[in-house]
């Protein structure tokens, strides 16, 4: 039952977009709104994945930890929608135009690297891959940290064009706070 609720909660952005679409609330530029919104929801989902462990360890609330795989896959799902939105609305699915954008716009390059880093994590999220990779599974999944770092850098570069960093600072602070217990733990193990 909790899993079903969790699944629908993760679909909240989709319901939101459909609702806004039906009521004319997707701003004056719906493609831009949807590209941005999917990117932000991908980042939110990655932050919720990071929250799972500290929430279970310090507050004894394990619901996120139990559904971490689902949350991670939703983060990837929103990244794919974000990527598709850019590929379709900004590049008309033209391979050459997409390639040109990747190599000429720095923020796109960083976003693509973040997406590429997330891909093996999503592909190996099944129990079968967990078993097959053994200890290496955990090592591979540490890739979430550079992926989040690059996503925030990408976000920073997007906002640099508008000189509006407020939200980026909030995400940075949240990610730093969520990583703090892990950093402290690593120092204790040394
Ligand atoms: C395939 C790689 C990616 C491409 C091509 C891409 C492309 C874009 C584009 C075109 C924008 C809008 C820029 C603007 O309106 O000026 C954007 C914004 C954004 N992207 Fe990405 N992105 C990619 C990967 C990612 C990933 C992996 C994440 C996070 C997990 C992400 C998070 C964001 C965020 C948070 C924004 C800013 C939204 C805002 O300003 O409110 N992107 N991206």
Tab-separated table of C-alpha atoms and ligand atoms in Angstrom:
chain	number	residue	atom	x	y	z
A	1	UNK	CA	0.000	0.000	0.000
A	2	UNK	CA	2.805	2.422	0.978
A	3	UNK	CA	4.599	1.548	-2.256
A	4	UNK	CA	1.528	2.474	-4.308
A	5	UNK	CA	1.207	5.790	-2.446
A	6	UNK	CA	4.902	6.422	-2.982
A	7	UNK	CA	4.577	5.668	-6.679
A	8	UNK	CA	1.731	8.164	-7.106
A	9	UNK	CA	3.551	10.741	-4.978
A	10	UNK	CA	6.510	10.427	-7.366
A	11	UNK	CA	4.133	11.091	-10.257
A	12	UNK	CA	3.065	14.399	-8.683
A	13	UNK	CA	4.965	16.549	-11.246
A	14	UNK	CA	3.194	14.751	-14.116
A	15	UNK	CA	-0.218	15.397	-12.519
A	16	UNK	CA	0.831	18.986	-11.944
A	17	UNK	CA	1.824	19.494	-15.587
A	18	UNK	CA	-1.391	17.888	-16.854
A	19	UNK	CA	-3.427	20.068	-14.465
A	20	UNK	CA	-1.584	23.216	-15.534
A	21	UNK	CA	-1.949	22.191	-19.178
A	22	UNK	CA	-5.706	21.789	-18.822
A	23	UNK	CA	-6.124	25.120	-17.065
A	24	UNK	CA	-3.765	27.136	-19.276
A	25	UNK	CA	-1.232	27.497	-16.470
A	26	UNK	CA	1.904	26.376	-18.318
A	27	UNK	CA	3.060	30.034	-18.647
A	28	UNK	CA	3.383	31.913	-21.928
A	29	UNK	CA	6.112	29.515	-23.033
A	30	UNK	CA	5.041	25.923	-22.150
A	31	UNK	CA	8.084	24.151	-23.719
A	32	UNK	CA	10.504	26.292	-21.713
A	33	UNK	CA	8.435	25.804	-18.578
A	34	UNK	CA	8.328	22.018	-19.038
A	35	UNK	CA	12.054	21.712	-19.782
A	36	UNK	CA	12.893	23.718	-16.670
A	37	UNK	CA	10.335	22.083	-14.454
A	38	UNK	CA	11.392	18.524	-15.405
A	39	UNK	CA	15.031	19.470	-14.728
A	40	UNK	CA	14.138	20.823	-11.308
A	41	UNK	CA	12.030	17.796	-10.399
A	42	UNK	CA	14.897	15.499	-11.434
A	43	UNK	CA	17.107	17.408	-9.005
A	44	UNK	CA	14.464	17.306	-6.257
A	45	UNK	CA	14.175	13.533	-6.675
A	46	UNK	CA	17.965	13.154	-6.404
A	47	UNK	CA	17.890	15.177	-3.169
A	48	UNK	CA	15.131	12.923	-1.788
A	49	UNK	CA	17.335	9.899	-2.605
A	50	UNK	CA	20.123	11.541	-0.558
A	51	UNK	CA	17.688	12.170	2.287
A	52	UNK	CA	16.770	8.463	2.584
A	53	UNK	CA	19.764	7.334	4.643
A	54	UNK	CA	19.979	10.209	7.190
A	55	UNK	CA	16.206	10.107	7.684
A	56	UNK	CA	16.355	6.421	8.503
A	57	UNK	CA	19.474	6.680	10.664
A	58	UNK	CA	18.677	9.788	12.692
A	59	UNK	CA	14.872	9.941	12.712
A	60	UNK	CA	14.186	6.191	12.371
A	61	UNK	CA	11.866	6.885	9.442
A	62	UNK	CA	12.697	4.280	6.845
A	63	UNK	CA	9.993	4.797	4.230
A	64	UNK	CA	12.332	6.605	1.833
A	65	UNK	CA	15.125	4.089	2.328
A	66	UNK	CA	12.763	1.223	1.509
A	67	UNK	CA	11.756	2.977	-1.701
A	68	UNK	CA	15.139	4.402	-2.622
A	69	UNK	CA	15.312	2.445	-5.864
A	70	UNK	CA	11.932	3.782	-6.997
A	71	UNK	CA	12.976	7.326	-6.082
A	72	UNK	CA	16.234	6.977	-7.997
A	73	UNK	CA	14.423	5.657	-11.044
A	74	UNK	CA	11.986	8.554	-10.912
A	75	UNK	CA	14.944	10.958	-10.790
A	76	UNK	CA	16.174	9.302	-13.977
A	77	UNK	CA	12.684	9.368	-15.492
A	78	UNK	CA	12.437	13.149	-14.983
A	79	UNK	CA	15.974	13.558	-16.379
A	80	UNK	CA	14.872	11.652	-19.486
A	81	UNK	CA	11.780	13.880	-19.876
A	82	UNK	CA	14.037	16.920	-19.431
A	83	UNK	CA	16.459	15.616	-22.075
A	84	UNK	CA	13.607	14.769	-24.455
A	85	UNK	CA	12.060	18.219	-23.945
A	86	UNK	CA	15.338	19.864	-24.949
A	87	UNK	CA	15.912	17.443	-27.856
A	88	UNK	CA	12.388	17.947	-29.219
A	89	UNK	CA	11.498	21.579	-28.515
A	90	UNK	CA	14.926	23.167	-28.773
A	91	UNK	CA	16.612	20.926	-31.345
A	92	UNK	CA	13.754	19.331	-33.319
A	93	UNK	CA	15.454	15.957	-32.720
A	94	UNK	CA	18.215	16.966	-35.147
A	95	UNK	CA	21.318	14.966	-34.255
A	96	UNK	CA	23.700	17.518	-35.711
A	97	UNK	CA	21.972	20.421	-33.929
A	98	UNK	CA	22.028	18.481	-30.653
A	99	UNK	CA	25.717	17.663	-31.004
A	100	UNK	CA	26.499	21.287	-31.825
A	101	UNK	CA	24.591	22.418	-28.727
A	102	UNK	CA	26.441	19.907	-26.537
A	103	UNK	CA	29.858	21.066	-27.707
A	104	UNK	CA	29.151	24.804	-27.817
A	105	UNK	CA	27.018	25.510	-24.760
A	106	UNK	CA	28.878	24.770	-21.562
A	107	UNK	CA	25.764	24.244	-19.439
A	108	UNK	CA	24.458	21.645	-21.902
A	109	UNK	CA	27.811	19.809	-21.811
A	110	UNK	CA	27.686	19.631	-18.010
A	111	UNK	CA	24.027	18.498	-18.045
A	112	UNK	CA	24.805	15.727	-20.521
A	113	UNK	CA	27.736	14.480	-18.413
A	114	UNK	CA	25.432	14.406	-15.362
A	115	UNK	CA	22.861	12.459	-17.363
A	116	UNK	CA	25.499	10.012	-18.645
A	117	UNK	CA	26.667	9.422	-15.049
A	118	UNK	CA	23.111	8.682	-13.930
A	119	UNK	CA	22.537	6.150	-16.715
A	120	UNK	CA	24.570	3.181	-15.354
A	121	UNK	CA	23.006	3.781	-11.922
A	122	UNK	CA	19.502	3.475	-13.358
A	123	UNK	CA	20.431	0.468	-15.515
A	124	UNK	CA	21.972	-1.465	-12.612
A	125	UNK	CA	19.274	-0.672	-10.070
A	126	UNK	CA	17.720	-4.169	-10.217
A	127	UNK	CA	18.392	-6.872	-7.614
A	128	UNK	CA	19.930	-9.023	-10.380
A	129	UNK	CA	22.596	-6.388	-11.068
A	130	UNK	CA	23.080	-5.832	-7.351
A	131	UNK	CA	23.913	-9.533	-6.949
A	132	UNK	CA	26.048	-9.697	-10.079
A	133	UNK	CA	28.157	-6.652	-9.176
A	134	UNK	CA	28.524	-7.480	-5.454
A	135	UNK	CA	30.734	-4.927	-3.702
A	136	UNK	CA	31.222	-3.058	-6.965
A	137	UNK	CA	27.518	-2.195	-7.016
A	138	UNK	CA	27.955	0.093	-4.048
A	139	UNK	CA	31.091	1.617	-5.561
A	140	UNK	CA	29.288	2.257	-8.836
A	141	UNK	CA	26.364	3.857	-7.037
A	142	UNK	CA	28.659	6.365	-5.335
A	143	UNK	CA	28.359	7.935	-8.796
A	144	UNK	CA	25.255	9.671	-7.466
A	145	UNK	CA	27.501	12.230	-5.702
A	146	UNK	CA	29.341	13.517	-8.808
A	147	UNK	CA	26.035	13.314	-10.724
A	148	UNK	CA	24.342	15.608	-8.188
A	149	UNK	CA	27.387	17.892	-8.132
A	150	UNK	CA	27.276	18.220	-11.915
A	151	UNK	CA	23.489	18.729	-11.910
A	152	UNK	CA	23.906	21.648	-9.518
A	153	UNK	CA	26.745	23.042	-11.586
A	154	UNK	CA	24.482	22.757	-14.655
A	155	UNK	CA	21.729	24.566	-12.730
A	156	UNK	CA	24.251	27.242	-11.707
A	157	UNK	CA	25.327	27.774	-15.306
A	158	UNK	CA	21.680	28.073	-16.443
A	159	UNK	CA	20.989	30.685	-13.779
A	160	UNK	CA	24.269	32.519	-14.443
A	161	UNK	CA	22.685	33.795	-17.664
A	162	UNK	CA	19.995	35.492	-15.564
A	163	UNK	CA	22.194	36.331	-12.608
A	164	UNK	CA	19.666	34.626	-10.345
A	165	UNK	CA	21.355	32.149	-8.033
A	166	UNK	CA	18.923	32.118	-5.123
A	167	UNK	CA	17.439	28.667	-5.784
A	168	UNK	CA	20.815	27.220	-6.703
A	169	UNK	CA	22.181	28.256	-3.294
A	170	UNK	CA	19.217	26.553	-1.627
A	171	UNK	CA	19.881	23.269	-3.455
A	172	UNK	CA	23.587	23.544	-2.675
A	173	UNK	CA	22.858	24.067	1.029
A	174	UNK	CA	20.400	21.148	1.116
A	175	UNK	CA	22.824	18.789	-0.638
A	176	UNK	CA	25.669	19.912	1.644
A	177	UNK	CA	23.547	19.295	4.763
A	178	UNK	CA	22.474	15.877	3.498
A	179	UNK	CA	26.066	14.920	2.745
A	180	UNK	CA	27.440	16.256	6.049
A	181	UNK	CA	26.752	13.076	8.112
A	182	UNK	CA	28.443	11.030	5.370
A	183	UNK	CA	31.493	13.309	5.366
A	184	UNK	CA	31.731	13.126	9.176
A	185	UNK	CA	31.382	9.346	9.056
A	186	UNK	CA	34.137	9.070	6.437
A	187	UNK	CA	36.486	11.110	8.659
A	188	UNK	CA	35.748	8.817	11.629
A	189	UNK	CA	36.607	5.749	9.568
A	190	UNK	CA	40.036	7.133	8.652
B	1	LIG	C1	20.881	15.428	-21.132
B	1	LIG	C2	21.362	16.360	-20.452
B	1	LIG	C3	20.712	17.681	-20.197
B	1	LIG	C4	20.328	18.658	-21.084
B	1	LIG	C5	20.462	18.637	-22.585
B	1	LIG	C6	19.751	19.734	-20.309
B	1	LIG	C7	19.241	20.907	-20.842
B	1	LIG	C8	18.684	21.937	-20.135
B	1	LIG	C9	18.097	23.134	-20.693
B	1	LIG	C10	17.990	23.457	-22.184
B	1	LIG	C11	17.655	23.906	-19.673
B	1	LIG	C12	16.909	25.241	-19.760
B	1	LIG	C13	17.843	26.397	-19.847
B	1	LIG	C14	17.125	27.714	-20.048
B	1	LIG	O1	15.896	27.769	-20.074
B	1	LIG	O2	17.834	28.719	-20.209
B	1	LIG	C15	17.997	23.196	-18.437
B	1	LIG	C16	17.743	23.658	-17.174
B	1	LIG	C17	17.884	22.893	-16.051
B	1	LIG	N1	18.318	21.597	-15.966
B	1	LIG	FE1	19.054	20.502	-17.464
B	1	LIG	N2	19.781	19.389	-18.983
B	1	LIG	C18	20.349	18.137	-18.875
B	1	LIG	C19	20.547	17.404	-17.732
B	1	LIG	C20	20.081	17.758	-16.497
B	1	LIG	C21	20.118	16.939	-15.324
B	1	LIG	C22	20.708	15.531	-15.258
B	1	LIG	C23	19.543	17.662	-14.318
B	1	LIG	C24	19.296	17.300	-12.878
B	1	LIG	C25	19.218	16.117	-12.400
B	1	LIG	C26	19.158	18.938	-14.857
B	1	LIG	C27	18.576	19.955	-14.149
B	1	LIG	C28	18.252	21.195	-14.649
B	1	LIG	C29	17.779	22.296	-13.850
B	1	LIG	C30	17.563	22.272	-12.341
B	1	LIG	C31	17.557	23.363	-14.725
B	1	LIG	C32	17.145	24.774	-14.375
B	1	LIG	C33	15.689	24.938	-14.188
B	1	LIG	C34	15.349	26.361	-13.829
B	1	LIG	O3	16.040	27.285	-14.221
B	1	LIG	O4	14.363	26.497	-13.099
B	1	LIG	N3	19.484	18.964	-16.184
B	1	LIG	N4	18.617	22.003	-18.759
